[in-house]
Amino acid sequence: MRYLLGPELFWLLLYFAAIIVGKMNTPPNKAVDNFIDTSWFYIPAVSVLVFGLWWIPSVEKNWLLLRVWMVGLVGGHFVIEKTFSAYSNPGPGSGMGYLVALMFEFIVLVAGSIFVKIKF
């Protein structure tokens, strides 16, 4: 059970959610397109929840920060790429949204790491 809860499970669930959003936008839907268009903010903002693992006692803390960074960058890339690939009208805006989301994810990882190192 100690290894079940971790950042890998979190990003795997987000990836499945991105697949579901892509399937919901099969016939292009304006509401889903608007959600995808603003997901450059939502995906990194939700990834702040990964740092809540330090408050769960059953989670293995050895190498957890390294795991959060590795899976945060790789999982963030795949989730953001999968979400923006479902956009019905791709163009420069969706490409820039991808870049902004990855930069925002990096900022979230840095800020969360500093907070965790100060707190714990």
mmCIF file of N, CA and C in Angstrom:
data_model
loop_
_atom_site.group_PDB
_atom_site.id
_atom_site.type_symbol
_atom_site.label_atom_id
_atom_site.label_comp_id
_atom_site.label_asym_id
_atom_site.label_seq_id
_atom_site.Cartn_x
_atom_site.Cartn_y
_atom_site.Cartn_z
ATOM 1 N N MET A 1 0.820 -1.196 0.000
ATOM 2 C CA MET A 1 0.000 0.000 0.000
ATOM 3 C C MET A 1 0.861 1.256 0.000
ATOM 4 N N ARG A 2 2.087 1.159 0.540
ATOM 5 C CA ARG A 2 2.936 2.346 0.626
ATOM 6 C C ARG A 2 3.322 2.855 -0.754
ATOM 7 N N TYR A 3 3.438 1.967 -1.717
ATOM 8 C CA TYR A 3 3.883 2.378 -3.042
ATOM 9 C C TYR A 3 2.726 2.662 -3.996
ATOM 10 N N LEU A 4 1.511 2.342 -3.571
ATOM 11 C CA LEU A 4 0.361 2.581 -4.434
ATOM 12 C C LEU A 4 0.045 4.069 -4.541
ATOM 13 N N LEU A 5 0.065 4.759 -3.407
ATOM 14 C CA LEU A 5 -0.184 6.197 -3.433
ATOM 15 C C LEU A 5 1.105 6.917 -3.791
ATOM 16 N N GLY A 6 1.070 7.631 -4.860
ATOM 17 C CA GLY A 6 2.260 8.356 -5.268
ATOM 18 C C GLY A 6 1.963 9.264 -6.434
ATOM 19 N N PRO A 7 2.969 9.998 -6.885
ATOM 20 C CA PRO A 7 2.750 10.929 -7.986
ATOM 21 C C PRO A 7 2.457 10.205 -9.304
ATOM 22 N N GLU A 8 2.932 8.972 -9.437
ATOM 23 C CA GLU A 8 2.667 8.233 -10.682
ATOM 24 C C GLU A 8 1.183 7.950 -10.845
ATOM 25 N N LEU A 9 0.532 7.556 -9.752
ATOM 26 C CA LEU A 9 -0.907 7.293 -9.801
ATOM 27 C C LEU A 9 -1.678 8.574 -10.113
ATOM 28 N N PHE A 10 -1.261 9.684 -9.533
ATOM 29 C CA PHE A 10 -1.915 10.964 -9.769
ATOM 30 C C PHE A 10 -1.868 11.346 -11.252
ATOM 31 N N TRP A 11 -0.671 11.263 -11.851
ATOM 32 C CA TRP A 11 -0.544 11.648 -13.257
ATOM 33 C C TRP A 11 -1.199 10.637 -14.186
ATOM 34 N N LEU A 12 -1.255 9.365 -13.788
ATOM 35 C CA LEU A 12 -1.968 8.368 -14.586
ATOM 36 C C LEU A 12 -3.463 8.671 -14.605
ATOM 37 N N LEU A 13 -4.007 9.066 -13.464
ATOM 38 C CA LEU A 13 -5.418 9.449 -13.421
ATOM 39 C C LEU A 13 -5.689 10.696 -14.250
ATOM 40 N N LEU A 14 -4.769 11.678 -14.198
ATOM 41 C CA LEU A 14 -4.934 12.861 -15.041
ATOM 42 C C LEU A 14 -4.845 12.522 -16.525
ATOM 43 N N TYR A 15 -3.987 11.553 -16.874
ATOM 44 C CA TYR A 15 -3.881 11.144 -18.277
ATOM 45 C C TYR A 15 -5.182 10.490 -18.744
ATOM 46 N N PHE A 16 -5.774 9.650 -17.896
ATOM 47 C CA PHE A 16 -7.064 9.051 -18.258
ATOM 48 C C PHE A 16 -8.152 10.114 -18.365
ATOM 49 N N ALA A 17 -8.097 11.123 -17.526
ATOM 50 C CA ALA A 17 -9.051 12.227 -17.630
ATOM 51 C C ALA A 17 -8.858 12.985 -18.943
ATOM 52 N N ALA A 18 -7.603 13.141 -19.385
ATOM 53 C CA ALA A 18 -7.343 13.808 -20.667
ATOM 54 C C ALA A 18 -7.882 12.971 -21.829
ATOM 55 N N ILE A 19 -7.786 11.662 -21.720
ATOM 56 C CA ILE A 19 -8.353 10.787 -22.762
ATOM 57 C C ILE A 19 -9.871 10.948 -22.810
ATOM 58 N N ILE A 20 -10.492 11.024 -21.646
ATOM 59 C CA ILE A 20 -11.948 11.192 -21.595
ATOM 60 C C ILE A 20 -12.352 12.542 -22.185
ATOM 61 N N VAL A 21 -11.596 13.593 -21.887
ATOM 62 C CA VAL A 21 -11.894 14.911 -22.468
ATOM 63 C C VAL A 21 -11.756 14.850 -23.985
ATOM 64 N N GLY A 22 -10.754 14.136 -24.473
ATOM 65 C CA GLY A 22 -10.587 13.989 -25.923
ATOM 66 C C GLY A 22 -11.746 13.257 -26.561
ATOM 67 N N LYS A 23 -12.260 12.236 -25.889
ATOM 68 C CA LYS A 23 -13.404 11.495 -26.433
ATOM 69 C C LYS A 23 -14.685 12.317 -26.360
ATOM 70 N N MET A 24 -14.778 13.193 -25.352
ATOM 71 C CA MET A 24 -15.960 14.056 -25.252
ATOM 72 C C MET A 24 -15.988 15.084 -26.378
ATOM 73 N N ASN A 25 -14.840 15.376 -26.962
ATOM 74 C CA ASN A 25 -14.758 16.393 -28.009
ATOM 75 C C ASN A 25 -14.717 15.770 -29.399
ATOM 76 N N THR A 26 -15.190 14.544 -29.546
ATOM 77 C CA THR A 26 -15.153 13.880 -30.849
ATOM 78 C C THR A 26 -15.973 14.632 -31.882
ATOM 79 N N PRO A 27 -17.284 14.846 -31.701
ATOM 80 C CA PRO A 27 -17.845 15.907 -32.522
ATOM 81 C C PRO A 27 -17.524 17.202 -31.788
ATOM 82 N N PRO A 28 -16.851 18.134 -32.435
ATOM 83 C CA PRO A 28 -16.394 19.335 -31.705
ATOM 84 C C PRO A 28 -17.510 20.022 -30.939
ATOM 85 N N ASN A 29 -17.255 20.219 -29.684
ATOM 86 C CA ASN A 29 -18.204 20.842 -28.776
ATOM 87 C C ASN A 29 -17.571 22.133 -28.251
ATOM 88 N N LYS A 30 -18.315 23.216 -28.311
ATOM 89 C CA LYS A 30 -17.749 24.513 -27.919
ATOM 90 C C LYS A 30 -17.371 24.553 -26.439
ATOM 91 N N ALA A 31 -18.168 23.944 -25.580
ATOM 92 C CA ALA A 31 -17.869 23.967 -24.145
ATOM 93 C C ALA A 31 -16.590 23.191 -23.844
ATOM 94 N N VAL A 32 -16.415 22.035 -24.477
ATOM 95 C CA VAL A 32 -15.203 21.243 -24.259
ATOM 96 C C VAL A 32 -13.999 21.953 -24.867
ATOM 97 N N ASP A 33 -14.176 22.580 -26.019
ATOM 98 C CA ASP A 33 -13.084 23.353 -26.619
ATOM 99 C C ASP A 33 -12.651 24.502 -25.713
ATOM 100 N N ASN A 34 -13.624 25.164 -25.075
ATOM 101 C CA ASN A 34 -13.271 26.243 -24.142
ATOM 102 C C ASN A 34 -12.511 25.701 -22.938
ATOM 103 N N PHE A 35 -12.909 24.517 -22.457
ATOM 104 C CA PHE A 35 -12.186 23.904 -21.344
ATOM 105 C C PHE A 35 -10.762 23.540 -21.754
ATOM 106 N N ILE A 36 -10.606 22.975 -22.940
ATOM 107 C CA ILE A 36 -9.271 22.617 -23.435
ATOM 108 C C ILE A 36 -8.434 23.879 -23.628
ATOM 109 N N ASP A 37 -9.060 24.926 -24.104
ATOM 110 C CA ASP A 37 -8.342 26.176 -24.344
ATOM 111 C C ASP A 37 -7.805 26.786 -23.058
ATOM 112 N N THR A 38 -8.511 26.587 -21.943
ATOM 113 C CA THR A 38 -8.056 27.136 -20.662
ATOM 114 C C THR A 38 -7.353 26.101 -19.786
ATOM 115 N N SER A 39 -7.135 24.912 -20.289
ATOM 116 C CA SER A 39 -6.494 23.874 -19.470
ATOM 117 C C SER A 39 -5.007 24.139 -19.269
ATOM 118 N N TRP A 40 -4.445 25.121 -19.955
ATOM 119 C CA TRP A 40 -3.051 25.485 -19.704
ATOM 120 C C TRP A 40 -2.879 25.930 -18.252
ATOM 121 N N PHE A 41 -3.954 26.410 -17.630
ATOM 122 C CA PHE A 41 -3.903 26.826 -16.231
ATOM 123 C C PHE A 41 -4.360 25.708 -15.298
ATOM 124 N N TYR A 42 -5.402 24.974 -15.687
ATOM 125 C CA TYR A 42 -6.004 23.990 -14.790
ATOM 126 C C TYR A 42 -5.091 22.801 -14.508
ATOM 127 N N ILE A 43 -4.400 22.287 -15.489
ATOM 128 C CA ILE A 43 -3.565 21.093 -15.286
ATOM 129 C C ILE A 43 -2.428 21.379 -14.305
ATOM 130 N N PRO A 44 -1.625 22.427 -14.491
ATOM 131 C CA PRO A 44 -0.599 22.697 -13.476
ATOM 132 C C PRO A 44 -1.177 23.093 -12.121
ATOM 133 N N ALA A 45 -2.322 23.759 -12.110
ATOM 134 C CA ALA A 45 -2.916 24.144 -10.835
ATOM 135 C C ALA A 45 -3.360 22.913 -10.048
ATOM 136 N N VAL A 46 -3.884 21.927 -10.725
ATOM 137 C CA VAL A 46 -4.294 20.695 -10.058
ATOM 138 C C VAL A 46 -3.073 19.892 -9.609
ATOM 139 N N SER A 47 -1.959 20.058 -10.298
ATOM 140 C CA SER A 47 -0.765 19.295 -9.928
ATOM 141 C C SER A 47 -0.180 19.734 -8.591
ATOM 142 N N VAL A 48 -0.664 20.825 -8.039
ATOM 143 C CA VAL A 48 -0.259 21.237 -6.697
ATOM 144 C C VAL A 48 -0.685 20.178 -5.678
ATOM 145 N N LEU A 49 -1.738 19.436 -5.980
ATOM 146 C CA LEU A 49 -2.232 18.405 -5.073
ATOM 147 C C LEU A 49 -1.212 17.301 -4.822
ATOM 148 N N VAL A 50 -0.258 17.110 -5.724
ATOM 149 C CA VAL A 50 0.766 16.081 -5.541
ATOM 150 C C VAL A 50 1.578 16.356 -4.284
ATOM 151 N N PHE A 51 1.776 17.603 -3.961
ATOM 152 C CA PHE A 51 2.555 17.938 -2.778
ATOM 153 C C PHE A 51 1.795 17.649 -1.486
ATOM 154 N N GLY A 52 0.545 17.288 -1.585
ATOM 155 C CA GLY A 52 -0.209 16.840 -0.427
ATOM 156 C C GLY A 52 0.195 15.447 0.031
ATOM 157 N N LEU A 53 0.987 14.744 -0.772
ATOM 158 C CA LEU A 53 1.449 13.411 -0.386
ATOM 159 C C LEU A 53 2.304 13.434 0.873
ATOM 160 N N TRP A 54 2.927 14.560 1.179
ATOM 161 C CA TRP A 54 3.765 14.628 2.372
ATOM 162 C C TRP A 54 2.929 14.583 3.652
ATOM 163 N N TRP A 55 1.641 14.874 3.582
ATOM 164 C CA TRP A 55 0.788 14.834 4.761
ATOM 165 C C TRP A 55 0.118 13.479 4.946
ATOM 166 N N ILE A 56 0.271 12.561 4.000
ATOM 167 C CA ILE A 56 -0.312 11.224 4.132
ATOM 168 C C ILE A 56 0.738 10.314 4.763
ATOM 169 N N PRO A 57 0.458 9.758 5.928
ATOM 170 C CA PRO A 57 1.493 8.993 6.639
ATOM 171 C C PRO A 57 1.898 7.696 5.950
ATOM 172 N N SER A 58 1.034 7.074 5.170
ATOM 173 C CA SER A 58 1.368 5.775 4.584
ATOM 174 C C SER A 58 2.202 5.881 3.312
ATOM 175 N N VAL A 59 2.508 7.076 2.856
ATOM 176 C CA VAL A 59 3.295 7.264 1.634
ATOM 177 C C VAL A 59 4.778 7.222 1.975
ATOM 178 N N GLU A 60 5.519 6.454 1.199
ATOM 179 C CA GLU A 60 6.970 6.359 1.378
ATOM 180 C C GLU A 60 7.608 7.691 1.013
ATOM 181 N N LYS A 61 8.354 8.277 1.950
ATOM 182 C CA LYS A 61 8.930 9.610 1.741
ATOM 183 C C LYS A 61 10.330 9.573 1.125
ATOM 184 N N ASN A 62 10.995 8.406 1.125
ATOM 185 C CA ASN A 62 12.326 8.319 0.515
ATOM 186 C C ASN A 62 12.211 8.521 -0.988
ATOM 187 N N TRP A 63 12.957 9.442 -1.511
ATOM 188 C CA TRP A 63 13.007 9.751 -2.946
ATOM 189 C C TRP A 63 11.696 10.309 -3.477
ATOM 190 N N LEU A 64 10.794 10.727 -2.615
ATOM 191 C CA LEU A 64 9.497 11.216 -3.081
ATOM 192 C C LEU A 64 9.624 12.506 -3.880
ATOM 193 N N LEU A 65 10.494 13.399 -3.461
ATOM 194 C CA LEU A 65 10.646 14.661 -4.187
ATOM 195 C C LEU A 65 11.199 14.426 -5.585
ATOM 196 N N LEU A 66 12.148 13.512 -5.715
ATOM 197 C CA LEU A 66 12.671 13.176 -7.042
ATOM 198 C C LEU A 66 11.587 12.541 -7.910
ATOM 199 N N ARG A 67 10.789 11.655 -7.317
ATOM 200 C CA ARG A 67 9.689 11.038 -8.062
ATOM 201 C C ARG A 67 8.675 12.077 -8.510
ATOM 202 N N VAL A 68 8.371 13.036 -7.624
ATOM 203 C CA VAL A 68 7.412 14.084 -7.979
ATOM 204 C C VAL A 68 7.934 14.900 -9.153
ATOM 205 N N TRP A 69 9.222 15.228 -9.140
ATOM 206 C CA TRP A 69 9.808 16.011 -10.240
ATOM 207 C C TRP A 69 9.810 15.221 -11.545
ATOM 208 N N MET A 70 10.273 13.979 -11.504
ATOM 209 C CA MET A 70 10.364 13.198 -12.741
ATOM 210 C C MET A 70 8.991 12.953 -13.344
ATOM 211 N N VAL A 71 8.067 12.509 -12.514
ATOM 212 C CA VAL A 71 6.729 12.216 -13.023
ATOM 213 C C VAL A 71 5.975 13.501 -13.330
ATOM 214 N N GLY A 72 6.263 14.568 -12.608
ATOM 215 C CA GLY A 72 5.611 15.846 -12.891
ATOM 216 C C GLY A 72 5.975 16.388 -14.258
ATOM 217 N N LEU A 73 7.253 16.285 -14.614
ATOM 218 C CA LEU A 73 7.669 16.773 -15.934
ATOM 219 C C LEU A 73 7.208 15.857 -17.066
ATOM 220 N N VAL A 74 7.427 14.553 -16.897
ATOM 221 C CA VAL A 74 7.046 13.610 -17.959
ATOM 222 C C VAL A 74 5.530 13.462 -18.034
ATOM 223 N N GLY A 75 4.894 13.241 -16.883
ATOM 224 C CA GLY A 75 3.440 13.108 -16.875
ATOM 225 C C GLY A 75 2.743 14.381 -17.294
ATOM 226 N N GLY A 76 3.285 15.518 -16.855
ATOM 227 C CA GLY A 76 2.714 16.794 -17.277
ATOM 228 C C GLY A 76 2.775 16.976 -18.778
ATOM 229 N N HIS A 77 3.903 16.592 -19.363
ATOM 230 C CA HIS A 77 4.039 16.683 -20.822
ATOM 231 C C HIS A 77 2.980 15.838 -21.514
ATOM 232 N N PHE A 78 2.834 14.582 -21.089
ATOM 233 C CA PHE A 78 1.885 13.691 -21.757
ATOM 234 C C PHE A 78 0.439 14.128 -21.556
ATOM 235 N N VAL A 79 0.102 14.573 -20.358
ATOM 236 C CA VAL A 79 -1.276 14.999 -20.090
ATOM 237 C C VAL A 79 -1.603 16.262 -20.877
ATOM 238 N N ILE A 80 -0.698 17.217 -20.869
ATOM 239 C CA ILE A 80 -0.940 18.466 -21.593
ATOM 240 C C ILE A 80 -0.989 18.213 -23.098
ATOM 241 N N GLU A 81 -0.089 17.369 -23.592
ATOM 242 C CA GLU A 81 -0.081 17.053 -25.030
ATOM 243 C C GLU A 81 -1.366 16.341 -25.432
ATOM 244 N N LYS A 82 -1.816 15.396 -24.621
ATOM 245 C CA LYS A 82 -3.043 14.658 -24.936
ATOM 246 C C LYS A 82 -4.252 15.581 -24.892
ATOM 247 N N THR A 83 -4.278 16.492 -23.948
ATOM 248 C CA THR A 83 -5.405 17.415 -23.843
ATOM 249 C C THR A 83 -5.449 18.363 -25.034
ATOM 250 N N PHE A 84 -4.303 18.950 -25.393
ATOM 251 C CA PHE A 84 -4.305 19.913 -26.496
ATOM 252 C C PHE A 84 -4.418 19.247 -27.861
ATOM 253 N N SER A 85 -4.127 17.954 -27.953
ATOM 254 C CA SER A 85 -4.323 17.271 -29.234
ATOM 255 C C SER A 85 -5.805 17.042 -29.516
ATOM 256 N N ALA A 86 -6.650 17.118 -28.483
ATOM 257 C CA ALA A 86 -8.088 16.959 -28.667
ATOM 258 C C ALA A 86 -8.769 18.261 -29.069
ATOM 259 N N TYR A 87 -8.035 19.344 -29.134
ATOM 260 C CA TYR A 87 -8.609 20.632 -29.510
ATOM 261 C C TYR A 87 -9.055 20.582 -30.960
ATOM 262 N N SER A 88 -10.270 21.050 -31.253
ATOM 263 C CA SER A 88 -10.824 20.891 -32.595
ATOM 264 C C SER A 88 -10.251 21.876 -33.611
ATOM 265 N N ASN A 89 -9.718 23.004 -33.151
ATOM 266 C CA ASN A 89 -9.181 24.000 -34.065
ATOM 267 C C ASN A 89 -7.728 24.293 -33.683
ATOM 268 N N PRO A 90 -6.813 23.348 -33.967
ATOM 269 C CA PRO A 90 -5.424 23.579 -33.551
ATOM 270 C C PRO A 90 -4.787 24.709 -34.342
ATOM 271 N N GLY A 91 -3.887 25.372 -33.703
ATOM 272 C CA GLY A 91 -3.191 26.485 -34.326
ATOM 273 C C GLY A 91 -2.123 26.986 -33.393
ATOM 274 N N PRO A 92 -1.653 28.203 -33.630
ATOM 275 C CA PRO A 92 -0.600 28.724 -32.765
ATOM 276 C C PRO A 92 -1.051 28.924 -31.324
ATOM 277 N N GLY A 93 -2.315 29.151 -31.098
ATOM 278 C CA GLY A 93 -2.807 29.341 -29.738
ATOM 279 C C GLY A 93 -2.696 28.081 -28.899
ATOM 280 N N SER A 94 -3.009 26.929 -29.498
ATOM 281 C CA SER A 94 -2.899 25.687 -28.734
ATOM 282 C C SER A 94 -1.437 25.325 -28.502
ATOM 283 N N GLY A 95 -0.562 25.640 -29.430
ATOM 284 C CA GLY A 95 0.861 25.389 -29.223
ATOM 285 C C GLY A 95 1.430 26.259 -28.125
ATOM 286 N N MET A 96 1.007 27.494 -28.082
ATOM 287 C CA MET A 96 1.467 28.382 -27.026
ATOM 288 C C MET A 96 0.869 27.980 -25.683
ATOM 289 N N GLY A 97 -0.356 27.486 -25.692
ATOM 290 C CA GLY A 97 -0.960 26.976 -24.461
ATOM 291 C C GLY A 97 -0.178 25.807 -23.898
ATOM 292 N N TYR A 98 0.314 24.947 -24.775
ATOM 293 C CA TYR A 98 1.148 23.816 -24.357
ATOM 294 C C TYR A 98 2.435 24.320 -23.689
ATOM 295 N N LEU A 99 3.082 25.297 -24.314
ATOM 296 C CA LEU A 99 4.329 25.833 -23.746
ATOM 297 C C LEU A 99 4.092 26.548 -22.412
ATOM 298 N N VAL A 100 3.028 27.317 -22.337
ATOM 299 C CA VAL A 100 2.721 28.035 -21.103
ATOM 300 C C VAL A 100 2.391 27.039 -19.987
ATOM 301 N N ALA A 101 1.662 25.977 -20.323
ATOM 302 C CA ALA A 101 1.317 24.976 -19.320
ATOM 303 C C ALA A 101 2.564 24.281 -18.788
ATOM 304 N N LEU A 102 3.517 23.972 -19.657
ATOM 305 C CA LEU A 102 4.756 23.338 -19.189
ATOM 306 C C LEU A 102 5.587 24.304 -18.349
ATOM 307 N N MET A 103 5.629 25.565 -18.726
ATOM 308 C CA MET A 103 6.359 26.543 -17.911
ATOM 309 C C MET A 103 5.679 26.720 -16.545
ATOM 310 N N PHE A 104 4.358 26.757 -16.539
ATOM 311 C CA PHE A 104 3.611 26.892 -15.295
ATOM 312 C C PHE A 104 3.803 25.645 -14.431
ATOM 313 N N GLU A 105 3.865 24.476 -15.057
ATOM 314 C CA GLU A 105 4.117 23.230 -14.324
ATOM 315 C C GLU A 105 5.495 23.273 -13.659
ATOM 316 N N PHE A 106 6.484 23.786 -14.363
ATOM 317 C CA PHE A 106 7.827 23.911 -13.805
ATOM 318 C C PHE A 106 7.827 24.858 -12.601
ATOM 319 N N ILE A 107 7.109 25.965 -12.709
ATOM 320 C CA ILE A 107 7.014 26.917 -11.602
ATOM 321 C C ILE A 107 6.318 26.283 -10.401
ATOM 322 N N VAL A 108 5.265 25.507 -10.649
ATOM 323 C CA VAL A 108 4.565 24.815 -9.568
ATOM 324 C C VAL A 108 5.497 23.815 -8.891
ATOM 325 N N LEU A 109 6.291 23.095 -9.671
ATOM 326 C CA LEU A 109 7.221 22.132 -9.090
ATOM 327 C C LEU A 109 8.292 22.818 -8.241
ATOM 328 N N VAL A 110 8.812 23.927 -8.707
ATOM 329 C CA VAL A 110 9.832 24.658 -7.940
ATOM 330 C C VAL A 110 9.229 25.199 -6.647
ATOM 331 N N ALA A 111 8.079 25.845 -6.740
ATOM 332 C CA ALA A 111 7.447 26.428 -5.550
ATOM 333 C C ALA A 111 7.035 25.337 -4.560
ATOM 334 N N GLY A 112 6.476 24.250 -5.048
ATOM 335 C CA GLY A 112 6.090 23.154 -4.165
ATOM 336 C C GLY A 112 7.285 22.502 -3.499
ATOM 337 N N SER A 113 8.387 22.369 -4.227
ATOM 338 C CA SER A 113 9.594 21.780 -3.649
ATOM 339 C C SER A 113 10.163 22.663 -2.552
ATOM 340 N N ILE A 114 10.172 23.954 -2.788
ATOM 341 C CA ILE A 114 10.667 24.882 -1.758
ATOM 342 C C ILE A 114 9.775 24.810 -0.515
ATOM 343 N N PHE A 115 8.472 24.790 -0.723
ATOM 344 C CA PHE A 115 7.543 24.714 0.410
ATOM 345 C C PHE A 115 7.718 23.420 1.197
ATOM 346 N N VAL A 116 7.858 22.300 0.488
ATOM 347 C CA VAL A 116 8.008 21.009 1.151
ATOM 348 C C VAL A 116 9.316 20.933 1.912
ATOM 349 N N LYS A 117 10.397 21.454 1.328
ATOM 350 C CA LYS A 117 11.695 21.420 2.009
ATOM 351 C C LYS A 117 11.704 22.320 3.252
ATOM 352 N N ILE A 118 10.992 23.434 3.201
ATOM 353 C CA ILE A 118 10.911 24.311 4.369
ATOM 354 C C ILE A 118 10.033 23.677 5.448
ATOM 355 N N LYS A 119 8.909 23.118 5.028
ATOM 356 C CA LYS A 119 7.924 22.565 5.974
ATOM 357 C C LYS A 119 8.402 21.255 6.597
ATOM 358 N N PHE A 120 9.008 20.379 5.795
ATOM 359 C CA PHE A 120 9.397 19.050 6.295
ATOM 360 C C PHE A 120 10.880 18.985 6.347
#
